mmCIF file of C-alpha atoms in Angstrom:
data_model
loop_
_atom_site.group_PDB
_atom_site.id
_atom_site.type_symbol
_atom_site.label_atom_id
_atom_site.label_comp_id
_atom_site.label_asym_id
_atom_site.label_seq_id
_atom_site.Cartn_x
_atom_site.Cartn_y
_atom_site.Cartn_z
ATOM 1 C CA UNK A 101 -55.333 3.434 -80.945
ATOM 2 C CA UNK A 102 -55.584 4.728 -84.521
ATOM 3 C CA UNK A 103 -52.088 6.245 -84.283
ATOM 4 C CA UNK A 104 -50.602 2.951 -83.026
ATOM 5 C CA UNK A 105 -52.274 1.065 -85.900
ATOM 6 C CA UNK A 106 -50.743 3.585 -88.280
ATOM 7 C CA UNK A 107 -47.239 2.792 -87.034
ATOM 8 C CA UNK A 108 -47.890 -0.962 -87.094
ATOM 9 C CA UNK A 109 -48.937 -0.720 -90.750
ATOM 10 C CA UNK A 110 -45.832 1.325 -91.528
ATOM 11 C CA UNK A 111 -43.465 -1.160 -89.868
ATOM 12 C CA UNK A 112 -45.090 -4.265 -91.401
ATOM 13 C CA UNK A 113 -44.973 -2.771 -94.897
ATOM 14 C CA UNK A 114 -41.358 -1.684 -94.463
ATOM 15 C CA UNK A 115 -40.259 -5.002 -92.953
ATOM 16 C CA UNK A 116 -41.784 -7.315 -95.567
ATOM 17 C CA UNK A 117 -41.251 -5.206 -98.684
ATOM 18 C CA UNK A 118 -38.236 -3.160 -97.648
ATOM 19 C CA UNK A 119 -36.206 -6.252 -96.754
ATOM 20 C CA UNK A 120 -37.395 -8.330 -99.696
ATOM 21 C CA UNK A 121 -34.863 -10.186 -101.762
ATOM 22 C CA UNK A 122 -34.831 -10.376 -105.548
ATOM 23 C CA UNK A 123 -38.574 -10.560 -106.114
ATOM 24 C CA UNK A 124 -40.559 -9.744 -109.252
ATOM 25 C CA UNK A 125 -40.124 -9.905 -112.996
ATOM 26 C CA UNK A 126 -38.274 -6.594 -113.465
ATOM 27 C CA UNK A 127 -35.874 -6.600 -110.521
ATOM 28 C CA UNK A 128 -32.888 -7.737 -112.590
ATOM 29 C CA UNK A 129 -33.120 -4.767 -114.944
ATOM 30 C CA UNK A 130 -33.020 -2.365 -111.994
ATOM 31 C CA UNK A 131 -30.286 -4.443 -110.344
ATOM 32 C CA UNK A 132 -28.059 -4.214 -113.436
ATOM 33 C CA UNK A 133 -28.712 -0.480 -113.862
ATOM 34 C CA UNK A 134 -27.833 0.093 -110.210
ATOM 35 C CA UNK A 135 -24.555 -1.799 -110.593
ATOM 36 C CA UNK A 136 -23.705 0.218 -113.716
ATOM 37 C CA UNK A 137 -24.445 3.679 -112.330
ATOM 38 C CA UNK A 138 -21.519 5.795 -111.112
ATOM 39 C CA UNK A 139 -21.630 7.438 -107.700
ATOM 40 C CA UNK A 140 -21.466 11.194 -107.262
ATOM 41 C CA UNK A 141 -17.835 12.329 -107.154
ATOM 42 C CA UNK A 142 -15.595 14.984 -108.669
ATOM 43 C CA UNK A 143 -15.697 13.318 -112.096
ATOM 44 C CA UNK A 144 -19.482 12.814 -112.238
ATOM 45 C CA UNK A 145 -21.510 14.315 -115.110
ATOM 46 C CA UNK A 146 -24.820 13.718 -116.918
ATOM 47 C CA UNK A 147 -22.799 12.280 -119.794
ATOM 48 C CA UNK A 148 -22.135 9.227 -117.626
ATOM 49 C CA UNK A 149 -25.883 8.430 -117.744
ATOM 50 C CA UNK A 150 -26.280 8.837 -121.493
ATOM 51 C CA UNK A 151 -25.938 5.103 -122.244
ATOM 52 C CA UNK A 152 -28.872 4.140 -119.982
ATOM 53 C CA UNK A 153 -32.240 4.467 -121.733
ATOM 54 C CA UNK A 154 -34.538 4.759 -118.701
ATOM 55 C CA UNK A 155 -35.715 8.155 -117.486
ATOM 56 C CA UNK A 156 -32.990 10.424 -116.182
ATOM 57 C CA UNK A 157 -34.880 11.557 -113.082
ATOM 58 C CA UNK A 158 -35.038 8.001 -111.794
ATOM 59 C CA UNK A 159 -31.366 7.459 -112.674
ATOM 60 C CA UNK A 160 -30.417 10.499 -110.596
ATOM 61 C CA UNK A 161 -32.530 9.163 -107.736
ATOM 62 C CA UNK A 162 -30.786 5.765 -107.914
ATOM 63 C CA UNK A 163 -27.392 7.466 -108.155
ATOM 64 C CA UNK A 164 -28.110 9.526 -105.041
ATOM 65 C CA UNK A 165 -29.023 6.424 -103.022
ATOM 66 C CA UNK A 166 -26.020 4.509 -104.380
ATOM 67 C CA UNK A 167 -23.743 7.385 -103.384
ATOM 68 C CA UNK A 168 -24.942 7.004 -99.790
ATOM 69 C CA UNK A 169 -24.364 3.249 -99.686
ATOM 70 C CA UNK A 170 -23.420 1.090 -102.653
ATOM 71 C CA UNK A 171 -25.693 -1.907 -102.165
ATOM 72 C CA UNK A 172 -28.821 -2.786 -104.149
ATOM 73 C CA UNK A 173 -30.638 -4.141 -101.085
ATOM 74 C CA UNK A 174 -30.063 -0.773 -99.401
ATOM 75 C CA UNK A 175 -31.622 0.922 -102.436
ATOM 76 C CA UNK A 176 -34.680 -1.369 -102.209
ATOM 77 C CA UNK A 177 -35.074 -0.532 -98.512
ATOM 78 C CA UNK A 178 -34.756 3.241 -99.024
ATOM 79 C CA UNK A 179 -37.073 3.122 -102.043
ATOM 80 C CA UNK A 180 -39.693 1.207 -100.024
ATOM 81 C CA UNK A 181 -39.277 3.622 -97.108
ATOM 82 C CA UNK A 182 -39.951 6.609 -99.392
ATOM 83 C CA UNK A 183 -42.932 4.837 -100.967
ATOM 84 C CA UNK A 184 -44.674 3.921 -97.719
ATOM 85 C CA UNK A 185 -44.203 7.455 -96.360
ATOM 86 C CA UNK A 186 -45.891 8.880 -99.473
ATOM 87 C CA UNK A 187 -48.664 6.252 -99.409
ATOM 88 C CA UNK A 188 -49.527 6.860 -95.764
ATOM 89 C CA UNK A 189 -49.454 10.654 -96.179
ATOM 90 C CA UNK A 190 -51.926 10.201 -99.023
ATOM 91 C CA UNK A 191 -54.158 7.748 -97.155
ATOM 92 C CA UNK A 192 -54.226 9.796 -93.964
ATOM 93 C CA UNK A 193 -55.300 12.772 -96.049
ATOM 94 C CA UNK A 194 -58.104 11.028 -97.946
ATOM 95 C CA UNK A 195 -58.937 7.648 -96.399
ATOM 96 C CA UNK A 196 -61.643 6.904 -93.858
ATOM 97 C CA UNK A 197 -59.912 3.614 -92.929
ATOM 98 C CA UNK A 198 -56.143 3.545 -93.500
ATOM 99 C CA UNK A 199 -55.733 -0.213 -92.889
ATOM 100 C CA UNK A 200 -58.516 -1.215 -95.298
ATOM 101 C CA UNK A 201 -57.331 1.360 -97.842
ATOM 102 C CA UNK A 202 -53.807 -0.045 -97.760
ATOM 103 C CA UNK A 203 -55.158 -3.572 -98.336
ATOM 104 C CA UNK A 204 -57.091 -2.342 -101.384
ATOM 105 C CA UNK A 205 -54.099 -0.266 -102.543
ATOM 106 C CA UNK A 206 -51.792 -3.292 -102.510
ATOM 107 C CA UNK A 207 -54.363 -5.621 -104.074
ATOM 108 C CA UNK A 208 -55.425 -3.441 -106.985
ATOM 109 C CA UNK A 209 -51.915 -2.538 -108.116
ATOM 110 C CA UNK A 210 -49.618 -1.344 -105.357
ATOM 111 C CA UNK A 211 -47.926 -4.686 -104.709
ATOM 112 C CA UNK A 212 -46.882 -5.137 -108.334
ATOM 113 C CA UNK A 213 -45.822 -1.488 -108.526
ATOM 114 C CA UNK A 214 -43.716 -1.894 -105.386
ATOM 115 C CA UNK A 215 -41.877 -4.972 -106.658
ATOM 116 C CA UNK A 216 -41.743 -4.434 -110.424
ATOM 117 C CA UNK A 217 -42.502 -1.054 -111.988
ATOM 118 C CA UNK A 218 -40.457 1.100 -109.635
ATOM 119 C CA UNK A 219 -40.377 4.099 -111.958
ATOM 120 C CA UNK A 220 -44.151 4.066 -112.455
ATOM 121 C CA UNK A 221 -44.630 3.900 -108.710
ATOM 122 C CA UNK A 222 -42.723 7.149 -108.239
ATOM 123 C CA UNK A 223 -44.768 9.006 -110.863
ATOM 124 C CA UNK A 224 -48.028 7.675 -109.355
ATOM 125 C CA UNK A 225 -46.995 8.709 -105.844
ATOM 126 C CA UNK A 226 -46.010 12.191 -106.979
ATOM 127 C CA UNK A 227 -49.378 12.551 -108.677
ATOM 128 C CA UNK A 228 -51.435 11.451 -105.683
ATOM 129 C CA UNK A 229 -49.486 13.873 -103.482
ATOM 130 C CA UNK A 230 -50.286 16.635 -105.981
ATOM 131 C CA UNK A 231 -54.051 16.018 -105.856
ATOM 132 C CA UNK A 232 -54.407 18.503 -103.011
ATOM 133 C CA UNK A 233 -53.193 21.183 -105.427
ATOM 134 C CA UNK A 234 -56.020 20.275 -107.798
ATOM 135 C CA UNK A 235 -58.412 20.896 -104.904
ATOM 136 C CA UNK A 236 -56.697 24.181 -104.062
ATOM 137 C CA UNK A 237 -56.448 25.221 -107.738
ATOM 138 C CA UNK A 238 -52.685 25.781 -107.470
ATOM 139 C CA UNK A 239 -51.284 24.995 -110.885
ATOM 140 C CA UNK A 240 -47.571 25.679 -110.271
ATOM 141 C CA UNK A 241 -46.981 23.143 -107.449
ATOM 142 C CA UNK A 242 -49.168 20.620 -109.311
ATOM 143 C CA UNK A 243 -47.003 20.945 -112.412
ATOM 144 C CA UNK A 244 -43.814 20.817 -110.323
ATOM 145 C CA UNK A 245 -44.769 17.481 -108.765
ATOM 146 C CA UNK A 246 -45.835 15.927 -112.039
ATOM 147 C CA UNK A 247 -42.949 17.190 -114.143
ATOM 148 C CA UNK A 248 -40.676 15.507 -111.593
ATOM 149 C CA UNK A 249 -42.912 12.441 -112.016
ATOM 150 C CA UNK A 250 -42.454 12.700 -115.776
ATOM 151 C CA UNK A 251 -38.684 12.601 -115.245
ATOM 152 C CA UNK A 252 -39.258 9.318 -113.349
ATOM 153 C CA UNK A 253 -41.479 7.682 -115.985
ATOM 154 C CA UNK A 254 -42.834 8.919 -119.306
ATOM 155 C CA UNK A 255 -46.352 7.608 -118.548
ATOM 156 C CA UNK A 256 -46.776 10.552 -116.140
ATOM 157 C CA UNK A 257 -47.535 12.725 -119.171
ATOM 158 C CA UNK A 258 -51.146 11.529 -118.861
ATOM 159 C CA UNK A 259 -51.381 13.262 -115.475
ATOM 160 C CA UNK A 260 -50.666 16.783 -116.749
ATOM 161 C CA UNK A 261 -54.172 17.479 -118.178
ATOM 162 C CA UNK A 262 -55.849 15.953 -115.111
ATOM 163 C CA UNK A 263 -55.597 19.324 -113.343
ATOM 164 C CA UNK A 264 -58.385 20.567 -115.628
ATOM 165 C CA UNK A 265 -60.324 17.307 -116.064
ATOM 166 C CA UNK A 266 -60.859 15.289 -112.899
ATOM 167 C CA UNK A 267 -62.229 17.962 -110.579
ATOM 168 C CA UNK A 268 -65.455 18.183 -112.619
ATOM 169 C CA UNK A 269 -68.111 15.440 -112.682
ATOM 170 C CA UNK A 270 -67.895 13.235 -115.753
ATOM 171 C CA UNK A 271 -71.594 12.425 -115.381
ATOM 172 C CA UNK A 272 -73.204 9.029 -115.072
ATOM 173 C CA UNK A 273 -74.860 9.091 -118.506
ATOM 174 C CA UNK A 274 -71.599 9.924 -120.255
ATOM 175 C CA UNK A 275 -69.731 7.288 -118.269
ATOM 176 C CA UNK A 276 -72.249 4.504 -118.954
ATOM 177 C CA UNK A 277 -72.385 5.223 -122.692
ATOM 178 C CA UNK A 278 -68.583 5.002 -122.871
ATOM 179 C CA UNK A 279 -68.466 2.022 -120.497
ATOM 180 C CA UNK A 280 -71.017 -0.042 -122.416
ATOM 181 C CA UNK A 281 -69.281 0.754 -125.708
ATOM 182 C CA UNK A 282 -65.929 -0.134 -124.140
ATOM 183 C CA UNK A 283 -67.210 -3.498 -122.932
ATOM 184 C CA UNK A 284 -68.547 -4.254 -126.399
ATOM 185 C CA UNK A 285 -65.025 -3.616 -127.710
ATOM 186 C CA UNK A 286 -63.572 -5.759 -124.897
ATOM 187 C CA UNK A 287 -65.959 -8.719 -125.246
ATOM 188 C CA UNK A 288 -65.991 -8.486 -129.028
ATOM 189 C CA UNK A 289 -62.189 -8.529 -129.176
ATOM 190 C CA UNK A 290 -62.267 -5.484 -131.438
ATOM 191 C CA UNK A 291 -58.686 -4.327 -132.099
ATOM 192 C CA UNK A 292 -58.844 -0.540 -132.244
ATOM 193 C CA UNK A 293 -55.338 0.324 -130.971
ATOM 194 C CA UNK A 294 -53.459 -0.707 -134.070
ATOM 195 C CA UNK A 295 -55.839 1.430 -136.136
ATOM 196 C CA UNK A 296 -56.077 4.530 -133.943
ATOM 197 C CA UNK A 297 -53.002 4.707 -131.719
ATOM 198 C CA UNK A 298 -50.064 3.337 -133.703
ATOM 199 C CA UNK A 299 -50.030 6.123 -136.363
ATOM 200 C CA UNK A 300 -50.289 8.778 -133.637
ATOM 201 C CA UNK A 301 -47.359 7.365 -131.650
ATOM 202 C CA UNK A 302 -45.382 7.038 -134.860
ATOM 203 C CA UNK A 303 -45.861 10.759 -135.555
ATOM 204 C CA UNK A 304 -44.603 11.628 -132.075
ATOM 205 C CA UNK A 305 -41.498 9.562 -132.731
ATOM 206 C CA UNK A 306 -38.709 8.964 -130.238
ATOM 207 C CA UNK A 307 -39.646 7.143 -127.049
ATOM 208 C CA UNK A 308 -43.338 7.078 -127.979
ATOM 209 C CA UNK A 309 -42.613 5.254 -131.231
ATOM 210 C CA UNK A 310 -40.495 2.812 -129.213
ATOM 211 C CA UNK A 311 -43.477 2.239 -126.926
ATOM 212 C CA UNK A 312 -45.545 1.495 -130.011
ATOM 213 C CA UNK A 313 -43.039 -1.124 -131.133
ATOM 214 C CA UNK A 314 -42.747 -2.669 -127.671
ATOM 215 C CA UNK A 315 -46.443 -2.845 -126.807
ATOM 216 C CA UNK A 316 -48.737 -2.496 -129.811
ATOM 217 C CA UNK A 317 -46.838 -4.809 -132.100
ATOM 218 C CA UNK A 318 -46.113 -7.580 -129.619
ATOM 219 C CA UNK A 319 -49.318 -9.512 -130.174
ATOM 220 C CA UNK A 320 -49.630 -10.056 -126.419
ATOM 221 C CA UNK A 321 -53.398 -9.862 -126.096
ATOM 222 C CA UNK A 322 -55.551 -9.696 -122.999
ATOM 223 C CA UNK A 323 -57.450 -12.550 -121.427
ATOM 224 C CA UNK A 324 -60.832 -11.662 -122.869
ATOM 225 C CA UNK A 325 -64.176 -12.860 -121.618
ATOM 226 C CA UNK A 326 -66.227 -13.157 -118.454
ATOM 227 C CA UNK A 327 -63.336 -13.258 -116.004
ATOM 228 C CA UNK A 328 -63.379 -12.470 -112.295
ATOM 229 C CA UNK A 329 -61.882 -9.088 -113.113
ATOM 230 C CA UNK A 330 -64.668 -8.355 -115.606
ATOM 231 C CA UNK A 331 -67.412 -8.978 -113.039
ATOM 232 C CA UNK A 332 -65.562 -6.983 -110.372
ATOM 233 C CA UNK A 333 -65.294 -3.996 -112.735
ATOM 234 C CA UNK A 334 -69.029 -4.228 -113.468
ATOM 235 C CA UNK A 335 -69.787 -4.458 -109.732
ATOM 236 C CA UNK A 336 -67.672 -1.381 -108.957
ATOM 237 C CA UNK A 337 -69.325 0.611 -111.750
ATOM 238 C CA UNK A 338 -72.824 -0.351 -110.535
ATOM 239 C CA UNK A 339 -72.070 0.360 -106.861
ATOM 240 C CA UNK A 340 -70.568 3.776 -107.550
ATOM 241 C CA UNK A 341 -73.471 4.688 -109.822
ATOM 242 C CA UNK A 342 -76.064 3.574 -107.246
ATOM 243 C CA UNK A 343 -74.425 5.529 -104.406
ATOM 244 C CA UNK A 344 -73.105 8.331 -106.642
ATOM 245 C CA UNK A 345 -74.748 11.302 -104.924
ATOM 246 C CA UNK A 346 -74.148 9.951 -101.430
ATOM 247 C CA UNK A 347 -70.454 9.338 -102.124
ATOM 248 C CA UNK A 348 -70.066 12.857 -103.506
ATOM 249 C CA UNK A 349 -71.744 14.229 -100.394
ATOM 250 C CA UNK A 350 -69.324 12.485 -98.029
ATOM 251 C CA UNK A 351 -66.308 14.572 -99.045
ATOM 252 C CA UNK A 352 -65.784 17.378 -101.544
ATOM 253 C CA UNK A 353 -62.703 15.643 -102.952
ATOM 254 C CA UNK A 354 -64.574 12.410 -103.730
ATOM 255 C CA UNK A 355 -65.515 13.606 -107.207
ATOM 256 C CA UNK A 356 -61.802 13.530 -108.108
ATOM 257 C CA UNK A 357 -61.456 9.893 -107.060
ATOM 258 C CA UNK A 358 -64.780 8.831 -108.609
ATOM 259 C CA UNK A 359 -63.576 10.302 -111.898
ATOM 260 C CA UNK A 360 -60.265 8.457 -111.535
ATOM 261 C CA UNK A 361 -62.120 5.158 -111.026
ATOM 262 C CA UNK A 362 -64.228 5.896 -114.101
ATOM 263 C CA UNK A 363 -61.047 6.583 -116.092
ATOM 264 C CA UNK A 364 -59.548 3.337 -114.755
ATOM 265 C CA UNK A 365 -62.589 1.315 -115.875
ATOM 266 C CA UNK A 366 -62.742 2.950 -119.303
ATOM 267 C CA UNK A 367 -59.034 2.604 -120.002
ATOM 268 C CA UNK A 368 -59.191 -1.124 -119.277
ATOM 269 C CA UNK A 369 -61.959 -1.580 -121.840
ATOM 270 C CA UNK A 370 -60.422 0.517 -124.595
ATOM 271 C CA UNK A 371 -56.838 -0.712 -124.121
ATOM 272 C CA UNK A 372 -57.743 -4.370 -123.558
ATOM 273 C CA UNK A 373 -56.298 -5.354 -126.934
ATOM 274 C CA UNK A 374 -52.801 -5.384 -125.421
ATOM 275 C CA UNK A 375 -52.688 -6.826 -121.920
ATOM 276 C CA UNK A 376 -49.489 -5.129 -120.779
ATOM 277 C CA UNK A 377 -50.691 -1.757 -122.073
ATOM 278 C CA UNK A 378 -54.088 -2.175 -120.405
ATOM 279 C CA UNK A 379 -52.363 -2.920 -117.100
ATOM 280 C CA UNK A 380 -49.875 -0.057 -117.390
ATOM 281 C CA UNK A 381 -52.533 2.505 -118.377
ATOM 282 C CA UNK A 382 -55.182 1.525 -115.838
ATOM 283 C CA UNK A 383 -52.676 1.259 -113.012
ATOM 284 C CA UNK A 384 -51.983 4.960 -113.339
ATOM 285 C CA UNK A 385 -55.335 5.440 -111.587
ATOM 286 C CA UNK A 386 -55.533 2.390 -109.302
ATOM 287 C CA UNK A 387 -55.057 4.525 -106.171
ATOM 288 C CA UNK A 388 -58.649 5.804 -106.472
ATOM 289 C CA UNK A 389 -59.973 2.399 -105.373
ATOM 290 C CA UNK A 390 -58.102 2.776 -102.077
ATOM 291 C CA UNK A 391 -60.070 5.942 -101.305
ATOM 292 C CA UNK A 392 -63.564 5.099 -102.558
ATOM 293 C CA UNK A 393 -63.960 1.370 -101.799
ATOM 294 C CA UNK A 394 -63.497 1.725 -97.996
ATOM 295 C CA UNK A 395 -66.051 4.565 -97.907
ATOM 296 C CA UNK A 396 -68.868 2.180 -98.770
ATOM 297 C CA UNK A 397 -68.570 0.878 -95.202
ATOM 298 C CA UNK A 398 -70.123 4.120 -93.977
ATOM 299 C CA UNK A 399 -72.945 3.939 -96.508
ATOM 300 C CA UNK A 400 -74.127 0.631 -95.045
ATOM 301 C CA UNK A 401 -75.901 1.699 -91.869
ATOM 302 C CA UNK A 402 -76.349 -1.801 -90.405
ATOM 303 C CA UNK A 403 -73.260 -2.985 -88.537
ATOM 304 C CA UNK A 404 -73.533 -6.572 -89.752
ATOM 305 C CA UNK A 405 -73.622 -5.350 -93.367
ATOM 306 C CA UNK A 406 -70.472 -3.325 -92.734
ATOM 307 C CA UNK A 407 -68.674 -6.386 -91.361
ATOM 308 C CA UNK A 408 -69.816 -8.534 -94.289
ATOM 309 C CA UNK A 409 -68.638 -5.890 -96.768
ATOM 310 C CA UNK A 410 -65.197 -5.584 -95.137
ATOM 311 C CA UNK A 411 -64.923 -9.388 -95.110
ATOM 312 C CA UNK A 412 -65.765 -9.586 -98.832
ATOM 313 C CA UNK A 413 -63.229 -6.862 -99.700
ATOM 314 C CA UNK A 414 -60.510 -8.616 -97.687
ATOM 315 C CA UNK A 415 -61.354 -12.032 -99.185
ATOM 316 C CA UNK A 416 -61.263 -10.711 -102.759
ATOM 317 C CA UNK A 417 -57.995 -8.941 -101.999
ATOM 318 C CA UNK A 418 -56.413 -12.118 -100.615
ATOM 319 C CA UNK A 419 -57.560 -14.159 -103.620
ATOM 320 C CA UNK A 420 -56.312 -11.594 -106.139
ATOM 321 C CA UNK A 421 -52.965 -11.051 -104.413
ATOM 322 C CA UNK A 422 -52.482 -14.825 -104.138
ATOM 323 C CA UNK A 423 -53.224 -15.147 -107.836
ATOM 324 C CA UNK A 424 -50.586 -12.533 -108.637
ATOM 325 C CA UNK A 425 -47.810 -13.832 -106.396
ATOM 326 C CA UNK A 426 -48.389 -17.580 -106.737
ATOM 327 C CA UNK A 427 -45.567 -17.972 -109.268
ATOM 328 C CA UNK A 428 -41.801 -18.554 -108.951
ATOM 329 C CA UNK A 429 -41.283 -14.919 -109.998
ATOM 330 C CA UNK A 430 -42.888 -13.618 -106.811
ATOM 331 C CA UNK A 431 -41.611 -16.277 -104.428
ATOM 332 C CA UNK A 432 -40.763 -14.251 -101.342
ATOM 333 C CA UNK A 433 -37.180 -13.955 -100.123
ATOM 334 C CA UNK A 434 -35.825 -11.748 -97.340
ATOM 335 C CA UNK A 435 -32.312 -10.352 -97.276
ATOM 336 C CA UNK A 436 -32.387 -10.767 -93.494
ATOM 337 C CA UNK A 437 -32.256 -14.534 -93.899
ATOM 338 C CA UNK A 438 -30.764 -17.037 -96.327
ATOM 339 C CA UNK A 439 -31.879 -16.074 -99.811
ATOM 340 C CA UNK A 440 -31.096 -16.651 -103.479
ATOM 341 C CA UNK A 441 -28.751 -14.208 -105.198
ATOM 342 C CA UNK A 442 -29.802 -12.029 -108.128
ATOM 343 C CA UNK A 443 -28.458 -14.292 -110.851
ATOM 344 C CA UNK A 444 -30.029 -17.411 -109.380
ATOM 345 C CA UNK A 445 -33.415 -15.679 -109.255
ATOM 346 C CA UNK A 446 -32.894 -14.424 -112.812
ATOM 347 C CA UNK A 447 -32.392 -17.999 -114.018
ATOM 348 C CA UNK A 448 -35.616 -19.042 -112.228
ATOM 349 C CA UNK A 449 -37.529 -16.251 -113.961
ATOM 350 C CA UNK A 450 -36.121 -17.166 -117.384
ATOM 351 C CA UNK A 451 -37.020 -20.831 -116.828
ATOM 352 C CA UNK A 452 -40.541 -19.810 -115.816
ATOM 353 C CA UNK A 453 -41.129 -17.801 -118.989
ATOM 354 C CA UNK A 454 -39.583 -20.497 -121.174
ATOM 355 C CA UNK A 455 -42.037 -22.950 -119.615
ATOM 356 C CA UNK A 456 -44.936 -20.743 -120.722
ATOM 357 C CA UNK A 457 -43.894 -20.812 -124.383
#
């Protein structure tokens, strides 16, 4: 029964996301890059990719798929196929409930990653597949996976020191001191990034200075205050702290994912000054929710409490996903049926953003 459910999940994910049309805010950038890229032939060279500013590893990946079949919808399907294989390998390795874990995975960040930040998704997936090498203390394969991830997206640089950091308990006292301080910064709207981070990125120069210009100087601030997300982050922090020892006792690898959740919560507080940066940084660790949140089911011994908990998780997930996709940008289209072309969807997106100004 569990094996059949596994295949059902695989097929549903692949059908709805693999055959999606031009969905999301970033699709047009990838669409244009795909159209521009040359296929592999006797005249191909790296010089042909020099005019495209995105990471060369991802460009090579797109070029490989394009060389098989020159159609952007085919690329989306193959990319989704690769993603769901990696996700399910990860969840089967670490999840106690693959279906519930996938729901949490999509709700907390996976859906946006699948439709928008395709490069980030690859670096995240390579990292989560490399976690077993952190457990096994095998540095070389860990670095191999994440250096490939770095060639997909520059944000993967944050994963490299995790080999030495996330397999040791952060400690509840340390976490709560940093978490309380971070929430003071968040609620107090204290802008620390422009003071602390901008000079550092400027010294690094190159792409990192460009990131500083794109994110830190945009003035696009977070939605501060007592939002639904704020209370959910507090609830997760309290629940993990209350069941800390019991969660650690369930599986030896849980300390890695608890630490990743702690990092997720702290990054949101300290990077809340810039909304897009807070989202990009925290989403590097969103996968940890998909492992830890479903495990609470087994900590509630009464069956009715387990059912109530699963119902609450599913309800919150539906509400949050609906909030994310309930815009013209994420209006679902399928290439299997009549759908809008790329340029028509691009006009809809531009009109949507103009309407927000």
